[in-house]
Structures are given as structure tokens and as C-alpha cells.
Amino acid sequence: MQPLEAGDPTRIGPYAILGVLGSGGMGKVYLGRSTGGRTVAVKAVRPELADDSQFRQRFRNEIEAAKSVSGAFTAAVVDSDTEASVPWFATAFIAGISLGDAVARFGALPEPALRTLTAGLAEAIAAVHRAGIIHRDLKPANVLLALDGPYVIDFGITRATEGTALTTAGTVMGSPGFMSPEQASGVRVGPETDMFSLGATLVYAATARSPFGDGPTPALLYRVVSQEPDISGVPDSLRDMIAACLHKEPARRPTTQQILDYLDANAPAPTTGGWLPPHYTDAIVQASHVRLRPILMTTIAIVAGMLPIAFGRGAGSGSRASMAVTIIGGQILCLLLTLLITPVVYSYFDGLRAWRPSDLLNPLRKWVRSGADAPGIAAPEKAES
Ligand SMILES: Nc1ncnc2c1ncn2[C@@H]1O[C@H](COP(=O)(O)OP(=O)(O)O)[C@@H](O)[C@H]1O
Ligand SMILES: [Mg+2]
């Protein structure tokens, strides 16, 4: 999560805005928190889209449909205001790392995790399709790996931008290396387009490469439409199924149910233990921890750095050598103190996503108002990045 910048809102609808989660074609995604402490990802659409009446109408329809998608395998849409001057919608916050980031950091997923990922994504796409929605932008950046399985984000709503200044200006919505041939050719697409993107996403998870390689957008679109995907390195147990997803002919691709049946018969996902290797799990837990604002850490460092000077002054009457010993000793002492203090400060502020000086007073205020026990350490919040 990135800190807020000048111009970012501090509140959207009923949510206090705590940081920036991402920024894409349609708008900016913020981490928000309700009064009750529930965390959400709030996507605020670009101001230029907000003025487009066609966009608003489509946005209304898409949000309505997206709200009916089950949240078991996708980030559920939990709230929206399509009539606000800057329209927005909120999805349940998923504590996780994107598949794109995970593979870039740790390389390809091992086979057992790949099987669970395949099953989880098939279930997620099935849920999206059941609501009458086509995802249209399934790719590694839109899959979040969480401790309890993979989640699909960012579905369907991009369609609201079709025909707006954003798309007519030539911006490619979606990621060319993961688009289906029909999408790349600009023809009408059906749910099968998501099966192609699923195949491409799984090749990436299995090999750390996109099946159509890298390069400029036109080259990628050409390869997607007219060349065979490179699926070398995909485990044998999943190869036929993934190859079928990547069929150029939409009707020849499997359905989500066929994928789940295939997995049951040929490559069952493990049913015991964590689904990800331990270093992935560690990265998810780490991403859930708050990162203190640099200002707080700088303050600690400056205060720590000033202490030896104070020690040095006190020792000013002694010889030069004893003063040097005092200053060096003071520096070491302060280094140790900083190392000791930092975790305490971290745990104190854990959960306060965007720290402000006034936050220091909050426990005191609560204590004064409630007349309860002495102010304590704020309980760490679960699951945020
Ligand atoms: N529900 C969510 N839970 C956690 N993080 C999210 C959620 N929705 C979005 N994000 C974060 O914000 C980033 C951008 O969100 P996304 O919906 O994919 O928008 P876009 O692709 O238009 O920027 C994601 O890569 C992810 O890191
Ligand atoms: Mg996205």
C-alpha cells in the first residue's frame, strides 16, 4: 500500500481513506475503512469518465450485476455510489499478494499449488459467469493469492468504459498477452474469452512466462490471434486442459465445470495443509502488516541521533579521548534503543494504516470518554497491506 498523495480524498462515502492500493485505466483503488473497522478496496473512477453520461449508465448496470457475484472466490462488491460526482464502488478487502507479483518474486508456482489455483480460478469464473458477467480482464495482476485460496478481482466493470474517451483514445483495456483472440480482434466476446485468459494466466503461473511472450502491444495481439501459445514447462497433468483453454476457436475451449471435472479425474488439488509454499505465505503475512509512514521512522532516527550529542556535552569536562568514548558508546546505546523501540512502536501503530500525529491522542481520548481502564496498546488489525 502506498501513502496518500496530495489530491487524494481522505473520505469516500462512509469510508475513511487510508492509502492507495493501485491505479489503473479506470481509476484509483484506495484502502478504505468503515466506522466499524471493516476494510474495503474503494475504486474511484477517473474524473473524465464521471462526466460521461453513457459511462455512468453502463457503470450503474455493471455494478448492479457485479453485486450479485458470490464473494466466496472473488472480491465481492459490497457498496457503491454511481451517482456521486466521482462514482465509486467498494469491494471486500482481500489480504494477499497478486499472482503477478508472487511469480515475479518467487518464480513459477509448484504443481500442487498450481492445481489449487486452477480449481480456485475455475470456481471464481463460474461465479462471475453465473451472474451473467464476463470478466474480460483475467490476468495475473487480477488474481490475489490469499491464505485461504486465490481470489479474482476487477471483473466486468471495465466494460463500462467501452466507447468512452478512454478507449476511443486508443488505450488498450486489459493486458494484450492474456486477451483472447476474439477480444484482440475487437469482435463480440462470450464467456469463452475468460477461459482463454484463464489458460494464459495458468501458463504464467506454471512457467513464469506469458504463453505469447513479451513485446509491444501490436506484436502481442498478432501472436494471440495467429500464433500457437508456448506451453512448454507446464506440468504434464495440466497440459492438455491448459492447451484446450488456449484454443483459438472459443467453442473448443472447456467450460469451468469441465475444468473442475478434469482436475478431479487427472490432477486433484491437495486437500490437506496450506495451499501455498511457506515463502508465499510469509509474503502474504508481511504484505498484511502496516508500513509505518517514513516520517515516524525519521523522527525516531533523529531523536536517537541527538542523544549521543547530549551525552557528549555532559562529558565535555573530560579529556578528548573520554568524550570520544562517550559519543561512540552513546551511538551504540542509541542504536540498540532504536532496535528495541521500533517493534514496540510498530505494534502500537499496527492497524492505524495512515498514521497522523493526532492518532497519538486517540487511546487517551477513548480512555477519558469511557472512563475505562488505562489506555492500552491498540490491538493489531488483521489483514491489510
Ligand atoms: N478487494 C481487494 N482487496 C485487496 N486489494 C485489492 C482489492 N481490489 C484491488 N486491490 C489492489 O488494487 C490493485 C488494483 O486493483 P484493480 O481492481 O485490479 O484495478 P485496476 O486494474 O483498474 O488498477 C490490485 O492489483 C490490488 O493490489
Ligand atoms: Mg486490475
mmCIF file of N, CA and C in Angstrom, residues 38 83 101 119 189 253 308:
data_model
loop_
_atom_site.group_PDB
_atom_site.id
_atom_site.type_symbol
_atom_site.label_atom_id
_atom_site.label_comp_id
_atom_site.label_asym_id
_atom_site.label_seq_id
_atom_site.Cartn_x
_atom_site.Cartn_y
_atom_site.Cartn_z
ATOM 1 N N ARG A 38 -14.318 -2.151 9.272
ATOM 2 C CA ARG A 38 -14.263 -3.094 8.143
ATOM 3 C C ARG A 38 -13.431 -2.486 7.013
ATOM 4 N N GLU A 83 -23.964 7.620 -8.381
ATOM 5 C CA GLU A 83 -24.452 8.977 -8.685
ATOM 6 C C GLU A 83 -23.550 10.068 -8.099
ATOM 7 N N ASP A 101 2.759 -10.426 -8.953
ATOM 8 C CA ASP A 101 3.875 -10.071 -8.054
ATOM 9 C C ASP A 101 4.532 -11.325 -7.491
ATOM 10 N N ALA A 119 -8.238 -24.822 -9.791
ATOM 11 C CA ALA A 119 -9.595 -25.102 -9.294
ATOM 12 C C ALA A 119 -10.234 -23.829 -8.749
ATOM 13 N N VAL A 189 -17.487 -10.728 -27.703
ATOM 14 C CA VAL A 189 -16.954 -11.884 -26.946
ATOM 15 C C VAL A 189 -18.030 -12.510 -26.061
ATOM 16 N N ARG A 253 -13.048 -24.464 -26.354
ATOM 17 C CA ARG A 253 -12.460 -24.327 -25.001
ATOM 18 C C ARG A 253 -13.361 -24.997 -23.964
ATOM 19 N N PRO A 308 23.402 10.974 21.596
ATOM 20 C CA PRO A 308 24.845 10.938 21.860
ATOM 21 C C PRO A 308 25.442 12.317 22.011
#
